[in-house]
mmCIF file of C-alpha atoms in Angstrom:
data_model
loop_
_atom_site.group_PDB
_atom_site.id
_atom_site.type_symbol
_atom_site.label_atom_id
_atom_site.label_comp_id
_atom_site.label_asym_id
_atom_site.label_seq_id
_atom_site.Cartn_x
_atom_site.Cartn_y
_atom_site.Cartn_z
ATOM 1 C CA UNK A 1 0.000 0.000 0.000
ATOM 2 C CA UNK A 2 1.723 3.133 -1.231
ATOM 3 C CA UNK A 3 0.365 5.207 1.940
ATOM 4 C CA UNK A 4 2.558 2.703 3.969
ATOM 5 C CA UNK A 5 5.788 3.338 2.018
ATOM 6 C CA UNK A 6 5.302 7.334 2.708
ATOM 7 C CA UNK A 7 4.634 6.320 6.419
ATOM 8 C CA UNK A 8 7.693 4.650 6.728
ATOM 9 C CA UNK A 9 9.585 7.729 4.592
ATOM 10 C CA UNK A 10 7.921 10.064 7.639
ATOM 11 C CA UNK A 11 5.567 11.443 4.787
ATOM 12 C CA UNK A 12 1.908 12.479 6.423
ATOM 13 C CA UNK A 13 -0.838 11.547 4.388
ATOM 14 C CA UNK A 14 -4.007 13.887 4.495
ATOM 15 C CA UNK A 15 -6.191 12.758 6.693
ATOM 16 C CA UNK A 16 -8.676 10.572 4.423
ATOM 17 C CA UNK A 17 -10.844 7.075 4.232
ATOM 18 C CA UNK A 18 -10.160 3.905 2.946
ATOM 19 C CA UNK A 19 -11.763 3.128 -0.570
ATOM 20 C CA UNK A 20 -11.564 -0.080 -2.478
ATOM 21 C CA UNK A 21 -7.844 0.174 -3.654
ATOM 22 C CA UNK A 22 -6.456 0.668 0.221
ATOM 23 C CA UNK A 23 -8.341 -1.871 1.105
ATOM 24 C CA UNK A 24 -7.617 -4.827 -1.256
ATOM 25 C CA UNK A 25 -3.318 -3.055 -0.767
ATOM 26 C CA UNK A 26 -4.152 -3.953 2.773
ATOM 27 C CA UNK A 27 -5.256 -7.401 2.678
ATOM 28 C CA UNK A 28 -2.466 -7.984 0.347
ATOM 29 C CA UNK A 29 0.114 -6.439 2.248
ATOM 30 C CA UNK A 30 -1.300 -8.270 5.473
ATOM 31 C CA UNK A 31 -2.203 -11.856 3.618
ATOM 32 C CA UNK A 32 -5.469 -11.335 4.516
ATOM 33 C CA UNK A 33 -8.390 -13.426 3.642
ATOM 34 C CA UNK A 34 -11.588 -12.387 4.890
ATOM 35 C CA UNK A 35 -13.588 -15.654 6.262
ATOM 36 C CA UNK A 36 -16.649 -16.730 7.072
ATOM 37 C CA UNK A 37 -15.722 -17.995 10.444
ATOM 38 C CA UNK A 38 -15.021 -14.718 11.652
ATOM 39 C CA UNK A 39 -17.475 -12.934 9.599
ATOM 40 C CA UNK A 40 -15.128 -10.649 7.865
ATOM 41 C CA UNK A 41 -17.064 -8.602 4.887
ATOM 42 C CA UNK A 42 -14.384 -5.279 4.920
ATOM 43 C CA UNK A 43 -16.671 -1.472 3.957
ATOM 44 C CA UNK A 44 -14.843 -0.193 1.206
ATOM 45 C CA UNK A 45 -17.633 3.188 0.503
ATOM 46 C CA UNK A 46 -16.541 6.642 2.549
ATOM 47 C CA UNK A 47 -20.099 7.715 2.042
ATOM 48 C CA UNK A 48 -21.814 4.920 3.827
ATOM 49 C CA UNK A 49 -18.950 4.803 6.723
ATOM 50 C CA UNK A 50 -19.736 9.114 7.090
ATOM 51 C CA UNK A 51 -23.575 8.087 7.067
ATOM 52 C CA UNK A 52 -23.026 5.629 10.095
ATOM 53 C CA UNK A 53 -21.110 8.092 11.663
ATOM 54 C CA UNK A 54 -23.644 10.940 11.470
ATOM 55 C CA UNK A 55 -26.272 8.583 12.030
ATOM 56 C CA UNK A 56 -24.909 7.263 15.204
ATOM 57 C CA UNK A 57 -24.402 10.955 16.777
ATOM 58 C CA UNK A 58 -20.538 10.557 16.818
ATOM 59 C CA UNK A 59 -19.447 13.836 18.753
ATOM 60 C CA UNK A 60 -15.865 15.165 18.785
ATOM 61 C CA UNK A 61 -13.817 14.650 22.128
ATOM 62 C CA UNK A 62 -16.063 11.182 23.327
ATOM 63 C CA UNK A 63 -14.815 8.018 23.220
ATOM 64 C CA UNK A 64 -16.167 5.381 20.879
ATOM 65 C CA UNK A 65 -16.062 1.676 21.146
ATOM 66 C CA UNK A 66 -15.297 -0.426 17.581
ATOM 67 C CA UNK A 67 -15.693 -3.986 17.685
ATOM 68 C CA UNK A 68 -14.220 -5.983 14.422
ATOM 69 C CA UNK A 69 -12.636 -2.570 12.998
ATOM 70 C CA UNK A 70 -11.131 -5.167 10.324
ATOM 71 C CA UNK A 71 -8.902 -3.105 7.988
ATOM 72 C CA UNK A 72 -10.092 -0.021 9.477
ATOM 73 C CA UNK A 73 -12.602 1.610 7.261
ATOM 74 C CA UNK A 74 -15.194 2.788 9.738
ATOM 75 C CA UNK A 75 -12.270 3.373 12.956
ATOM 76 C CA UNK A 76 -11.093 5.951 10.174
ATOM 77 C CA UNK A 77 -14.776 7.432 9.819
ATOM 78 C CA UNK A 78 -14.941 7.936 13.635
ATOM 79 C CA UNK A 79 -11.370 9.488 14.136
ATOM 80 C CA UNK A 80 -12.349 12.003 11.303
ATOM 81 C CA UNK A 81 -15.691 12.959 13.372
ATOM 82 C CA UNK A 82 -13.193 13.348 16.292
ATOM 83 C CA UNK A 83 -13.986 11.062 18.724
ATOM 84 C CA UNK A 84 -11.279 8.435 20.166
ATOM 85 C CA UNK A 85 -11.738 4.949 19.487
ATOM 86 C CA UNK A 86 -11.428 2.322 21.599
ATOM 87 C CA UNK A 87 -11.252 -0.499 19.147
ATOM 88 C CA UNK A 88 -11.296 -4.544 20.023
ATOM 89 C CA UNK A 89 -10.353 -7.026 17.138
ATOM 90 C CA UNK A 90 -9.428 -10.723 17.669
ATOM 91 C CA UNK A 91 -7.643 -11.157 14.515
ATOM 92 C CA UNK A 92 -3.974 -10.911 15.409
ATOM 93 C CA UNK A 93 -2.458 -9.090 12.318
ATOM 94 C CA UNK A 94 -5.471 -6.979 11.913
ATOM 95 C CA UNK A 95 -5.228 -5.788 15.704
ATOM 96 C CA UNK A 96 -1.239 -5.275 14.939
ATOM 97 C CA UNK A 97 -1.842 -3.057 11.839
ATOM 98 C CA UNK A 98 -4.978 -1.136 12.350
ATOM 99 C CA UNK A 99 -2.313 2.182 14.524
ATOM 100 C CA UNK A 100 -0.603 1.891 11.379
ATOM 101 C CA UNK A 101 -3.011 2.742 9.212
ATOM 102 C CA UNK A 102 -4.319 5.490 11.149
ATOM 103 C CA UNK A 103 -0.852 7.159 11.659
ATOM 104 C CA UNK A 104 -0.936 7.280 7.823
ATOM 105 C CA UNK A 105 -4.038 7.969 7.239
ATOM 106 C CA UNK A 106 -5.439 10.234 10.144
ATOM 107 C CA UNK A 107 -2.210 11.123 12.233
ATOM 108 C CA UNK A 108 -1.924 12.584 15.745
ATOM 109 C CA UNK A 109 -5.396 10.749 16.160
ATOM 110 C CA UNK A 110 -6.248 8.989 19.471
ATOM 111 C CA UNK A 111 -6.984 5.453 19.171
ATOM 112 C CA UNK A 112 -6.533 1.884 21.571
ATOM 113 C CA UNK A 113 -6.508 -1.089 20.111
ATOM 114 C CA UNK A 114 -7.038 -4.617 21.806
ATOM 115 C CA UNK A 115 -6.342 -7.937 20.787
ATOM 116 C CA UNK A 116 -9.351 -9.883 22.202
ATOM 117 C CA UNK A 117 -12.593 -11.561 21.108
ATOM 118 C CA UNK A 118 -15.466 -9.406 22.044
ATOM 119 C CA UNK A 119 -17.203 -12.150 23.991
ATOM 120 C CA UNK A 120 -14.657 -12.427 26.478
ATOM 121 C CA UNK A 121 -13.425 -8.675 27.241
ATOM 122 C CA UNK A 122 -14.562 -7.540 30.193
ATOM 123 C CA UNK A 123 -12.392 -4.174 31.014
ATOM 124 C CA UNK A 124 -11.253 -1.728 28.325
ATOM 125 C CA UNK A 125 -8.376 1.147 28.760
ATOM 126 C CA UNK A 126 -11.019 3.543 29.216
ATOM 127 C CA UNK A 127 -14.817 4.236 29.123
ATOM 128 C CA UNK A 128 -17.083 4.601 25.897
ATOM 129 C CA UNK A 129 -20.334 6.228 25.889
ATOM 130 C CA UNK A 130 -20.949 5.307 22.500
ATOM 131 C CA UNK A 131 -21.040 1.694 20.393
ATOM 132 C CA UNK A 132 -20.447 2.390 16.855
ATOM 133 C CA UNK A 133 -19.626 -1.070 15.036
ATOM 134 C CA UNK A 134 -19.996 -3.406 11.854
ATOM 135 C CA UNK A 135 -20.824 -6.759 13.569
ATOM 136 C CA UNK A 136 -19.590 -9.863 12.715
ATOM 137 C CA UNK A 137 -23.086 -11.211 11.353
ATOM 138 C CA UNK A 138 -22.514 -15.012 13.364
ATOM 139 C CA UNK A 139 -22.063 -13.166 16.841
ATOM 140 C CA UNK A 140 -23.970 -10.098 16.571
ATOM 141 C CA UNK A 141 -26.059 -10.817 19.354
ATOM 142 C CA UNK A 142 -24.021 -12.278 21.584
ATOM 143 C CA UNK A 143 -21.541 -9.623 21.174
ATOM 144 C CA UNK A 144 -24.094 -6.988 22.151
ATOM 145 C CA UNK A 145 -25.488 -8.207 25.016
ATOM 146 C CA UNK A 146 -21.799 -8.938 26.621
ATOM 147 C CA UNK A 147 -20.932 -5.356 25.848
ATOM 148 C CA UNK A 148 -24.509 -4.041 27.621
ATOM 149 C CA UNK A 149 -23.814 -6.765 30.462
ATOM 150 C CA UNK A 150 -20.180 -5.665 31.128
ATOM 151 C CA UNK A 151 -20.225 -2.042 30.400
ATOM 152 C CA UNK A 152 -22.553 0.438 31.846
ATOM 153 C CA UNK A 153 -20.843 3.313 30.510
ATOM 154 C CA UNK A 154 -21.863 2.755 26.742
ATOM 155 C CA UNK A 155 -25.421 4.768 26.324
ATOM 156 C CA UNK A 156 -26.171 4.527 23.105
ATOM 157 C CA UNK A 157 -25.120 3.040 19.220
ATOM 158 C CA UNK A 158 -25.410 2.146 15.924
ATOM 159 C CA UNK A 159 -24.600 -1.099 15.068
ATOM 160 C CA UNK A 160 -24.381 -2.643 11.121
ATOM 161 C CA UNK A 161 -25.526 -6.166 11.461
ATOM 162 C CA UNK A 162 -27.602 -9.044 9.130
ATOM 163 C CA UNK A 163 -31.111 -7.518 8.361
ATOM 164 C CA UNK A 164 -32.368 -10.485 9.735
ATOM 165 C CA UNK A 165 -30.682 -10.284 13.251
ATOM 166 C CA UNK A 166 -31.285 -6.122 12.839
ATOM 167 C CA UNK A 167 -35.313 -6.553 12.380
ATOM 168 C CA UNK A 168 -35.097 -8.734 15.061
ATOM 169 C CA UNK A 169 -33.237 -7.023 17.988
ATOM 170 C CA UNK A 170 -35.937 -4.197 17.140
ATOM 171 C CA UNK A 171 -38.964 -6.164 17.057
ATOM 172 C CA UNK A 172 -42.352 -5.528 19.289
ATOM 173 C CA UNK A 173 -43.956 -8.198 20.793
ATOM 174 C CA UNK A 174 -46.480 -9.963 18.421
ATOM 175 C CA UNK A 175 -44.659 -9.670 15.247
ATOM 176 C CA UNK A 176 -43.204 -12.796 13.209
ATOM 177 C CA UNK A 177 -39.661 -12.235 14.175
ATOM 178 C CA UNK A 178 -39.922 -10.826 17.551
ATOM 179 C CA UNK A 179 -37.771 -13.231 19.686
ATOM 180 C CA UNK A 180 -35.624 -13.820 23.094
ATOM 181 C CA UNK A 181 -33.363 -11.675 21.695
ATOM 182 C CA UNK A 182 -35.899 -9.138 20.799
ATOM 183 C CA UNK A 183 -36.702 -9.264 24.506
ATOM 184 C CA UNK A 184 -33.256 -9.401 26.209
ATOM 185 C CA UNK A 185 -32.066 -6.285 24.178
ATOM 186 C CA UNK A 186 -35.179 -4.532 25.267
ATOM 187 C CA UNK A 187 -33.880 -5.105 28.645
ATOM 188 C CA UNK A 188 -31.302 -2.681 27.852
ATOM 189 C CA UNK A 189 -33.008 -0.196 26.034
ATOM 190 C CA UNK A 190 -34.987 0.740 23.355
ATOM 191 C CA UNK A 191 -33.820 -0.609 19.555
ATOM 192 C CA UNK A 192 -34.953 0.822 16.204
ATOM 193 C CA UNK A 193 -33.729 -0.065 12.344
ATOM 194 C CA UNK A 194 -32.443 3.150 10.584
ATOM 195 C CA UNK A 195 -31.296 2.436 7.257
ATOM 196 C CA UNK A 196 -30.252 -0.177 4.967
ATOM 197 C CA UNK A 197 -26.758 -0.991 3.575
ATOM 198 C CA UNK A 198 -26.081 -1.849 0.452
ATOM 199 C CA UNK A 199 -24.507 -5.463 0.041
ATOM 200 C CA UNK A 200 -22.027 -3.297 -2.554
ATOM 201 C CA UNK A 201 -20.321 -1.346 -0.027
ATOM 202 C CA UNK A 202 -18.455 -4.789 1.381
ATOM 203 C CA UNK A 203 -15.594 -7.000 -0.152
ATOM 204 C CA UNK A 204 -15.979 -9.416 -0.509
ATOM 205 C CA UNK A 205 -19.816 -9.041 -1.226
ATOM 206 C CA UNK A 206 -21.838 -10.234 1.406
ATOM 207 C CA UNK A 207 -24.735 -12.930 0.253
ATOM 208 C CA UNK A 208 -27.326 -11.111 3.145
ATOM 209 C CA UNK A 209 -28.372 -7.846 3.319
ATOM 210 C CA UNK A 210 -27.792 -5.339 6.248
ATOM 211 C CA UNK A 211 -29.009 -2.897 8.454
ATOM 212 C CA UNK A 212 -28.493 0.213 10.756
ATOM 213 C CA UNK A 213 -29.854 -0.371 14.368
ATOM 214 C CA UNK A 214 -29.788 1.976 16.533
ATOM 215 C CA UNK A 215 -30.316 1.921 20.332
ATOM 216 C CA UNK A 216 -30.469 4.441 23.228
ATOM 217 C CA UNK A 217 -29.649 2.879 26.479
ATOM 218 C CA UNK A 218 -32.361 3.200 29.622
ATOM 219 C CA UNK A 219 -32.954 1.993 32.878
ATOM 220 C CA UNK A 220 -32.449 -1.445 33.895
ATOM 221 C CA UNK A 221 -36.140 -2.709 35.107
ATOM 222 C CA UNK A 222 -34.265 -4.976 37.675
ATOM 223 C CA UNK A 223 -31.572 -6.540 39.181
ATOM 224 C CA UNK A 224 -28.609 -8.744 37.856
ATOM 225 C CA UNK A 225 -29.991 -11.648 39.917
ATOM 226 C CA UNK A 226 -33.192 -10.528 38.137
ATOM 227 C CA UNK A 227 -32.315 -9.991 34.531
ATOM 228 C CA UNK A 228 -30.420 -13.784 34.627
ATOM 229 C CA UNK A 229 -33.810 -15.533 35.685
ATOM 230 C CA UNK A 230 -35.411 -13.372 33.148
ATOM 231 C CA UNK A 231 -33.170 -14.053 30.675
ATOM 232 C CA UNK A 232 -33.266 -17.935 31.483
ATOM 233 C CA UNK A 233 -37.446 -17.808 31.589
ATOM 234 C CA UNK A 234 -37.165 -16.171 27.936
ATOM 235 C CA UNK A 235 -34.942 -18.716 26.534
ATOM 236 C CA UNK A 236 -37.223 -21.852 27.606
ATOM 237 C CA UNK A 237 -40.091 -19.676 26.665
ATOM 238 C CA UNK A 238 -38.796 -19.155 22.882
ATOM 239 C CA UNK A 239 -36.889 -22.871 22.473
ATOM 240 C CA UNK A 240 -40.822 -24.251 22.605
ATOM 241 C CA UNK A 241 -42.184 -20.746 20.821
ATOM 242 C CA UNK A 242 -45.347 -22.697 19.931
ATOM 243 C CA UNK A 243 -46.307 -24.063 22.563
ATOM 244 C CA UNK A 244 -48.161 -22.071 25.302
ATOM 245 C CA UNK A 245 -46.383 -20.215 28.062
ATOM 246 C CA UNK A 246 -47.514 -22.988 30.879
ATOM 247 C CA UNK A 247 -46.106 -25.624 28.765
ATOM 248 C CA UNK A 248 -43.349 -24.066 27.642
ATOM 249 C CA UNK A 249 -42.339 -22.830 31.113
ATOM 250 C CA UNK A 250 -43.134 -25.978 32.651
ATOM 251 C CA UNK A 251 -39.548 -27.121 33.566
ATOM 252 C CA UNK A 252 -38.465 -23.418 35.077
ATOM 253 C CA UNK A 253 -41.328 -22.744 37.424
ATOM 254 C CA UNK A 254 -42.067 -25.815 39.476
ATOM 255 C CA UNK A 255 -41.569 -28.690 37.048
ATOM 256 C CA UNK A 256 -45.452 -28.813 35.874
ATOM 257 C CA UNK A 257 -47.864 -27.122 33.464
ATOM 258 C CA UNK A 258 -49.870 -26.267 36.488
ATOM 259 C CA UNK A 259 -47.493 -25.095 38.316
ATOM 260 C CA UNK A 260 -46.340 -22.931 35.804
ATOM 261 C CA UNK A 261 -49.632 -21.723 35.310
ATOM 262 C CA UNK A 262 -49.899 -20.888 38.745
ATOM 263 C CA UNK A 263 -46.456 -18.884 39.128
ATOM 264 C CA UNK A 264 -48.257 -17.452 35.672
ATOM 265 C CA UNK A 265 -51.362 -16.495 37.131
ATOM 266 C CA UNK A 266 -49.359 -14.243 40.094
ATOM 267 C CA UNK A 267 -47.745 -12.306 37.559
ATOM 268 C CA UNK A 268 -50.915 -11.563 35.940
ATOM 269 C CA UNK A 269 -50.039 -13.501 32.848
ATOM 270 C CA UNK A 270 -52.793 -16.049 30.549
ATOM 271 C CA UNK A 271 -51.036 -19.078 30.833
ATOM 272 C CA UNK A 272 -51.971 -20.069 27.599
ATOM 273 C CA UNK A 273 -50.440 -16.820 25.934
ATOM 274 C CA UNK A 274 -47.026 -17.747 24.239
ATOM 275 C CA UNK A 275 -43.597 -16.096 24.415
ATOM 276 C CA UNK A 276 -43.726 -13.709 21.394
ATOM 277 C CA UNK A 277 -47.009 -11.378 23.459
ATOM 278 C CA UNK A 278 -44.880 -10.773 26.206
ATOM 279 C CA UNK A 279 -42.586 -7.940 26.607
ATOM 280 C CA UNK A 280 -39.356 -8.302 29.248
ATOM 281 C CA UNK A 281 -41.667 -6.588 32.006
ATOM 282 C CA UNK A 282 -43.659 -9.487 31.595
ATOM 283 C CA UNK A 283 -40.777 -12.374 32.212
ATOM 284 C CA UNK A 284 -39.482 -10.036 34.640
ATOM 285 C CA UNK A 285 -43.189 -10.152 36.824
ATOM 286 C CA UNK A 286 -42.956 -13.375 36.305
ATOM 287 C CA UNK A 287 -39.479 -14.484 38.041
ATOM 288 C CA UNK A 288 -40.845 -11.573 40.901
ATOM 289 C CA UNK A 289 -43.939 -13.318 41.277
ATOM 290 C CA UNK A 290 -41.978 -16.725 42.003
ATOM 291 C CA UNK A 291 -39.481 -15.598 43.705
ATOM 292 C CA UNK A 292 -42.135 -14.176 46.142
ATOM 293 C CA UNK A 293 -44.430 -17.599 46.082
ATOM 294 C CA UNK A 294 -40.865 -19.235 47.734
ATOM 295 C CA UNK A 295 -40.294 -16.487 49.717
ATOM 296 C CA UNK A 296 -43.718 -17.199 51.734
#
């Protein structure tokens, strides 16, 4: 990548994005392929990387946290609104490169890179108020709810994911695709689509369309001991998503339909409702109802 050479002649590039050219130099220069395993589909476009930017409220002075930055192209996007960026990557020569690249590309710009899979970090140099990331589509969800679970300090975000998994996480209860993880992100916040990506934008070219989704963090409706029964009562609840709630709940509240129609009943719940017309309140009255019933 000619940008390199110049960085390593002490040449400053103006500060600029990536476009398709940089990008394919990069993977070259780095033996990069991208794979399916880690979900790797690189954004090549400066317009749609500004867009997610400006969409996502990106203020100058706050940090940002990046998960999967990849080659770089939206860390770039983020530095140039003039926030720092906090960014985790688990692919070793990515993680290695990524300063690099922004030295060239954006120097004197503040950025912390760590090598780690975003399921397992739990502590970052310092605090982000503000999620901005292209998700690897095969942990998208997982990957959010660790980052809500383990840090507080991120309020809001705009995350590029599957339109599938997007549609989803901003579901309401009683549509088609409204699911546990419809509910557990709801937990966190409140989730909305806003926009659509084109599949062009990516090398290589993704086979799936994507989407914006936004969220704005609020208040927790309980506690940790709370949200894991919750979170446990929605997951039997949508592994049996047909069946009613008093069957489907049966093993998690008392080991019986009827008893799970009772524990039901206290929480003010139709036991023959199904997962999909409840909202996390619901689950959430539900594990407070039991919790009382063994309490007395």
């Amino acid at each position: 990548m000619n940008a390199h050479r110049h960085a390593a002649e002490g040449v400053d590039a103006t500060p600029r994005l990536l476009g398709p050219a940089e990008i394919r130099d990069l993977a070259h220069l780095l033996d990069v392929t991208p794979t399916k395993k880690l979900g790797q589909n690189f954004v090549h476009d400066a317009n749609t990387v500004r867009r997610i930017v400006q969409t996502a409220g990106v203020q100058p002075g706050e940090t940002v946290l990046e998960i999967g930055p990849g080659l770089g192209s939206l860390t770039l996007g983020l530095l140039e609104a003039g926030a720092s960026v906090v960014a985790v990557e688990i692919d070793g020569r990515l993680a290695e490169q990524l300063p690099h690249t922004v030295r060239v590309m954006q120097p004197g710009r503040t950025l912390s890179v760590v090598h780690a899979d975003a399921l397992r970090v739990t502590e970052l140099p310092e605090d982000a108020v503000r999620l901005v990331a292209n998700l690897p589509y095969n942990v998208s969800v997982p990957v959010l709810l660790h980052l809500l679970e383990h840090f507080p300090s991120l309020r809001s975000g705009i995350v590029m994911v599957q339109a599938e998994v997007g549609h989803r996480l901003a579901a309401e209860p009683g549509s088609k695709v409204y699911g546990a993880p419809s509910v557990k992100a709801a937990w966190y916040g409140d989730w909305r689509t806003v926009g659509q990506v084109s599949r062009l934008v990516f090398w290589p070219v993704p086979n799936v369309d994507s989407v914006l989704v936004g969220f704005e963090r609020g208040e927790e409706p309980g506690t940790e001991d709370e949200r894991r029964a919750t979170f446990a009562l929605v997951d039997a609840a949508f592994q049996q998503r047909r069946k009613m709630l008093r069957q489907s709940l049966a093993g998690a509240l008392g080991g019986s339909s009827a008893a799970a129609a009772t524990a039901l009943e206290r929480a003010g719940i139709d036991p023959q409702s199904r997962g999909e017309q409840l909202r996390v309140q619901d689950f959430l009255a539900v594990v407070r109802a039991s919790n009382a019933a063994v309490e007395a």
